[in-house]
PDB file of C-alpha atoms in Angstrom:
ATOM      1  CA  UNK A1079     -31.751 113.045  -8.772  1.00 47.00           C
ATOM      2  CA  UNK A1080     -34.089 115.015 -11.496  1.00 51.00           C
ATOM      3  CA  UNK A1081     -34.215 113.189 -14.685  1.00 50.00           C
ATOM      4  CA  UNK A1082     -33.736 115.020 -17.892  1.00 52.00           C
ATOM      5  CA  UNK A1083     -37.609 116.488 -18.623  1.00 49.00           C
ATOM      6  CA  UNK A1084     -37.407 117.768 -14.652  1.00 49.00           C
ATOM      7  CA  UNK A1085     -34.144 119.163 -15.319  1.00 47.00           C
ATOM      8  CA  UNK A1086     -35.751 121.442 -18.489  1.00 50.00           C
ATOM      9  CA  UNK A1087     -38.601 122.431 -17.379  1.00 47.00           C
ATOM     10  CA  UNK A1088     -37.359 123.145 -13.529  1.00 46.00           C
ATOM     11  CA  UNK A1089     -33.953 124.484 -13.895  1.00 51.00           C
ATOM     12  CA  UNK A1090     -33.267 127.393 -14.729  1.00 52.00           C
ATOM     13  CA  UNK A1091     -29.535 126.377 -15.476  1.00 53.00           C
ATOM     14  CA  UNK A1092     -30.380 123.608 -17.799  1.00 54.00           C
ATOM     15  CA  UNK A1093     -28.812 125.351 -20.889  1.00 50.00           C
ATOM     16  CA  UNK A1094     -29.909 123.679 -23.743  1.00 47.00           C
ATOM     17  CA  UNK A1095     -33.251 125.656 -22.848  1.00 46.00           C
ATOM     18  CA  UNK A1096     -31.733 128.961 -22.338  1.00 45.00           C
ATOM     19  CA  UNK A1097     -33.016 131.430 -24.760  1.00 47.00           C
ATOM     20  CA  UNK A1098     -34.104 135.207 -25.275  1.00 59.00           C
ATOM     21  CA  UNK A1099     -37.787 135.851 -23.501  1.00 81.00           C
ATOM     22  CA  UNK A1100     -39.219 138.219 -26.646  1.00 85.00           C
ATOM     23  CA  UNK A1101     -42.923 137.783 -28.216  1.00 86.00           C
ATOM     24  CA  UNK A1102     -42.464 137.525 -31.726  1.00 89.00           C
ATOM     25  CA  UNK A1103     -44.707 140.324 -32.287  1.00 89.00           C
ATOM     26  CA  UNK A1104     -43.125 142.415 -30.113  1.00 89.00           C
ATOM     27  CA  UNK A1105     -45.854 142.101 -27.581  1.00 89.00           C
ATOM     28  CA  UNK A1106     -45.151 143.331 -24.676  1.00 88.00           C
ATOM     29  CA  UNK A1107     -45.258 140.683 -21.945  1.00 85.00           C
ATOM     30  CA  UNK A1108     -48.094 141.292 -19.935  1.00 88.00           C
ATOM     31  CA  UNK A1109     -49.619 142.494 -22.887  1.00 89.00           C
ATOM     32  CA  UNK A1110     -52.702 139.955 -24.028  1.00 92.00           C
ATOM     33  CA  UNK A1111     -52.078 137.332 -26.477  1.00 91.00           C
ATOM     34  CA  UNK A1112     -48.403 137.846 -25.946  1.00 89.00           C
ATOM     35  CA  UNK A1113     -46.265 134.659 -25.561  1.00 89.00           C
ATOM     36  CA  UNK A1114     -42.756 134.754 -25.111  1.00 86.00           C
ATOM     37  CA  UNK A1115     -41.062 132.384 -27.752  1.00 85.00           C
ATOM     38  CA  UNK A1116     -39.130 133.824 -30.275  1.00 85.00           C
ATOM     39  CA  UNK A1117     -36.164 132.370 -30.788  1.00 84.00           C
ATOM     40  CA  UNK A1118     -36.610 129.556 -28.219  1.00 86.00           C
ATOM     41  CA  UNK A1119     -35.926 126.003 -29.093  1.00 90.00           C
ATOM     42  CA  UNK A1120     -38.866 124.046 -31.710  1.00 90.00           C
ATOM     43  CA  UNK A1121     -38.281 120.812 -28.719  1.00 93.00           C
ATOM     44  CA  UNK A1122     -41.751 119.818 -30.434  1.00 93.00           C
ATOM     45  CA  UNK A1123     -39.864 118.657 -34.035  1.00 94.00           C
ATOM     46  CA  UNK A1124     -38.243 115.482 -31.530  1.00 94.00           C
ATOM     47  CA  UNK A1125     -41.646 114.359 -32.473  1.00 96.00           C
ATOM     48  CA  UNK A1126     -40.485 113.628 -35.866  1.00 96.00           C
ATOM     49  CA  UNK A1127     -37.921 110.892 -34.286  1.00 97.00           C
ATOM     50  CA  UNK A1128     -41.141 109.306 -32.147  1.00 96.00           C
ATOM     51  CA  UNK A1129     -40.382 105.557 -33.744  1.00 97.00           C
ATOM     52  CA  UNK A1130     -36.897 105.704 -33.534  1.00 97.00           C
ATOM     53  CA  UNK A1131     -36.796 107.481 -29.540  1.00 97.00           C
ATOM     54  CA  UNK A1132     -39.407 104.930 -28.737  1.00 98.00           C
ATOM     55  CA  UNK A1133     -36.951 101.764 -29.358  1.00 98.00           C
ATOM     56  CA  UNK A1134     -34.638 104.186 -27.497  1.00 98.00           C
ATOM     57  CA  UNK A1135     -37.114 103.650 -24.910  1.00 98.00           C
ATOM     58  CA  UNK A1136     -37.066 100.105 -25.397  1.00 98.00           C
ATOM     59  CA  UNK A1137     -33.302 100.036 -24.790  1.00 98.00           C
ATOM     60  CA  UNK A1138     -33.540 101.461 -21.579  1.00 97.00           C
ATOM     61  CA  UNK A1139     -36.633  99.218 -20.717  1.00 97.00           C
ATOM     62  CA  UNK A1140     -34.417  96.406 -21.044  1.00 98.00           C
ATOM     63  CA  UNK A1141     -31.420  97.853 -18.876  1.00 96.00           C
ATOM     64  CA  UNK A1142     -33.293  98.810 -16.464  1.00 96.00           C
ATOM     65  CA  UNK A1143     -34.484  94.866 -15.705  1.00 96.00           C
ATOM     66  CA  UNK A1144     -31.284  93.594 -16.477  1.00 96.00           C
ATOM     67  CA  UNK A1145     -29.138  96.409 -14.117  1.00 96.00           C
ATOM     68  CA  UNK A1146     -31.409  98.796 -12.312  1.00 95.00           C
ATOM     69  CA  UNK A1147     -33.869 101.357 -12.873  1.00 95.00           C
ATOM     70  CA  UNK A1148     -31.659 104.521 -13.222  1.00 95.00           C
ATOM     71  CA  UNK A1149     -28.318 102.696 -12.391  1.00 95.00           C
ATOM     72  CA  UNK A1150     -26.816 103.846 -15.208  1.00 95.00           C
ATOM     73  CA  UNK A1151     -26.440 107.169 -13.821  1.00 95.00           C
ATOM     74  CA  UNK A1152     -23.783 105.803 -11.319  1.00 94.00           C
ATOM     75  CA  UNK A1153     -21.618 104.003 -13.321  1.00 94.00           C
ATOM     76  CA  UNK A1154     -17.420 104.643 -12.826  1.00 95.00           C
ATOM     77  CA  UNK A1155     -15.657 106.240 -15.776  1.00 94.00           C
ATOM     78  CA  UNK A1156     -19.181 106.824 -17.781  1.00 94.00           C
ATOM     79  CA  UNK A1157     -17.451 108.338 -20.496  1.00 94.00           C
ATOM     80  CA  UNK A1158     -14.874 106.144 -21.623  1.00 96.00           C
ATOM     81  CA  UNK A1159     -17.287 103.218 -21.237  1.00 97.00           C
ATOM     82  CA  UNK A1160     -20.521 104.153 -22.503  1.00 98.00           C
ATOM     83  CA  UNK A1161     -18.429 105.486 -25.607  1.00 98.00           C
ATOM     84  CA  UNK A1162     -16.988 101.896 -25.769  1.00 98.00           C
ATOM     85  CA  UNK A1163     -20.310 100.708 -25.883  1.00 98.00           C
ATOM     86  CA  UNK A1164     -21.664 103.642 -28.328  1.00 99.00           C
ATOM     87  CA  UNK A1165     -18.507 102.185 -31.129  1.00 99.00           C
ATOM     88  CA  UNK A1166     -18.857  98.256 -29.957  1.00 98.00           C
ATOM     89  CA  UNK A1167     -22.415  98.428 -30.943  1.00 98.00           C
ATOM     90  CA  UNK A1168     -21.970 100.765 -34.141  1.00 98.00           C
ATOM     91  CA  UNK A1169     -19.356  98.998 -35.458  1.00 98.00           C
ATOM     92  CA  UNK A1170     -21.939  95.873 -35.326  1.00 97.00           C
ATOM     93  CA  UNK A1171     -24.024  98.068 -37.950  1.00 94.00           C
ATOM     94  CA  UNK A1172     -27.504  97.056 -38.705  1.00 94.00           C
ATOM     95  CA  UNK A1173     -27.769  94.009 -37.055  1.00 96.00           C
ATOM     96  CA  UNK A1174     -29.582  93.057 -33.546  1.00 98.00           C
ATOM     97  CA  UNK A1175     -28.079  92.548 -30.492  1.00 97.00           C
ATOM     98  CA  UNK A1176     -27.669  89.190 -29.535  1.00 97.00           C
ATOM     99  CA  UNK A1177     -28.988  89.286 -26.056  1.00 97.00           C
ATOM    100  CA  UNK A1178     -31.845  92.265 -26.206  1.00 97.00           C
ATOM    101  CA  UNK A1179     -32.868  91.015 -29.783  1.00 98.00           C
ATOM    102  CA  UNK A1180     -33.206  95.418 -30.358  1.00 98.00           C
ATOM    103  CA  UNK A1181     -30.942  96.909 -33.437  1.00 98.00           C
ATOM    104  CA  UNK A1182     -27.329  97.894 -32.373  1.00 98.00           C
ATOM    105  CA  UNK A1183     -28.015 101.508 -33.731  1.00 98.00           C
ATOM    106  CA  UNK A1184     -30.268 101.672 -31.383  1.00 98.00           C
ATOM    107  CA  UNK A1185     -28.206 100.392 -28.642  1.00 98.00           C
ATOM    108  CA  UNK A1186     -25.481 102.946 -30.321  1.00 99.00           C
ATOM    109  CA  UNK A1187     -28.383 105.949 -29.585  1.00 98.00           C
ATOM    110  CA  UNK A1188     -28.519 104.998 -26.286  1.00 98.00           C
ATOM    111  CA  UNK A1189     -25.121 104.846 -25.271  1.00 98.00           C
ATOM    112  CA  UNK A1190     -24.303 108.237 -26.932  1.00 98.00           C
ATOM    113  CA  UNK A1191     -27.660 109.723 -24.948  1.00 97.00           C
ATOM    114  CA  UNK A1192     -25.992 108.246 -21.878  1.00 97.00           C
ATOM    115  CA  UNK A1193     -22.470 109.560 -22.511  1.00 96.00           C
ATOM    116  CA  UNK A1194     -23.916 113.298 -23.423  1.00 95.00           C
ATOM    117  CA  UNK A1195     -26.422 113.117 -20.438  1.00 94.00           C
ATOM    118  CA  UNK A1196     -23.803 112.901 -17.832  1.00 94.00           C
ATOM    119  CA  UNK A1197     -21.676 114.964 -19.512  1.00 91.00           C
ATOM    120  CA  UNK A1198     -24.004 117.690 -19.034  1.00 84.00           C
ATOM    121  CA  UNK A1199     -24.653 116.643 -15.455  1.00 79.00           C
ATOM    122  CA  UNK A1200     -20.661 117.158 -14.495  1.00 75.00           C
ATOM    123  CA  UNK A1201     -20.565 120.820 -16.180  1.00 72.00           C
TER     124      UNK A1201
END
């Protein structure tokens, strides 16, 4: 199974990447200097989240030694229980999880990145 960056940039179905091929200077596109990205998405402003996708990161670190590496993708009933975990651990509000020691927002984050992930996988 691709994970999420092989899905974008390999599939030409993954359609949160979908957008209109059209220099923004009208360019033709073999034309030189042309580069077809008008419109498309600015993926590059997720740099402004860096910190916060980082402990993201650290989330799944820590799942992945405690479950598997990737496990999560085969869970039963994904949705109902990864947004059980998403409110358990919002409801908790700023506070750290007991047994990772990382932020329950965080833990929140990850959940809902899980839920919407395989949501888009099953469409």
């Amino acid at each position: 199974m691709k994970n999420g960056l092989e899905r974008a940039f390999h599939d030409p179905e993954c359609d949160f990447i979908k957008v209109g091929e059209v220099d923004p200077d009208g360019l033709a596109a073999n034309a030189p200097g042309a580069k077809l990205d008008k419109g498309k998405l600015k993926a590059h402003l997720l740099a402004d989240f860096g910190p916060a996708l980082l402990k993201v990161a650290e989330v799944l670190d820590y799942g992945s030694g405690k479950y598997s590496p990737h496990g999560w993708l085969e869970v039963k009933d994904p949705e109902e229980r990864y947004m059980a975990a998403f409110w358990r651990h919002l409801l908790h509000g700023k506070g750290k999880d007991q047994e990772s020691g990382i932020s329950h927002r965080v833990h929140a984050c990850w959940n809902l990145l899980a839920a919407i992930t395989l949501e888009k996988e099953g469409e």
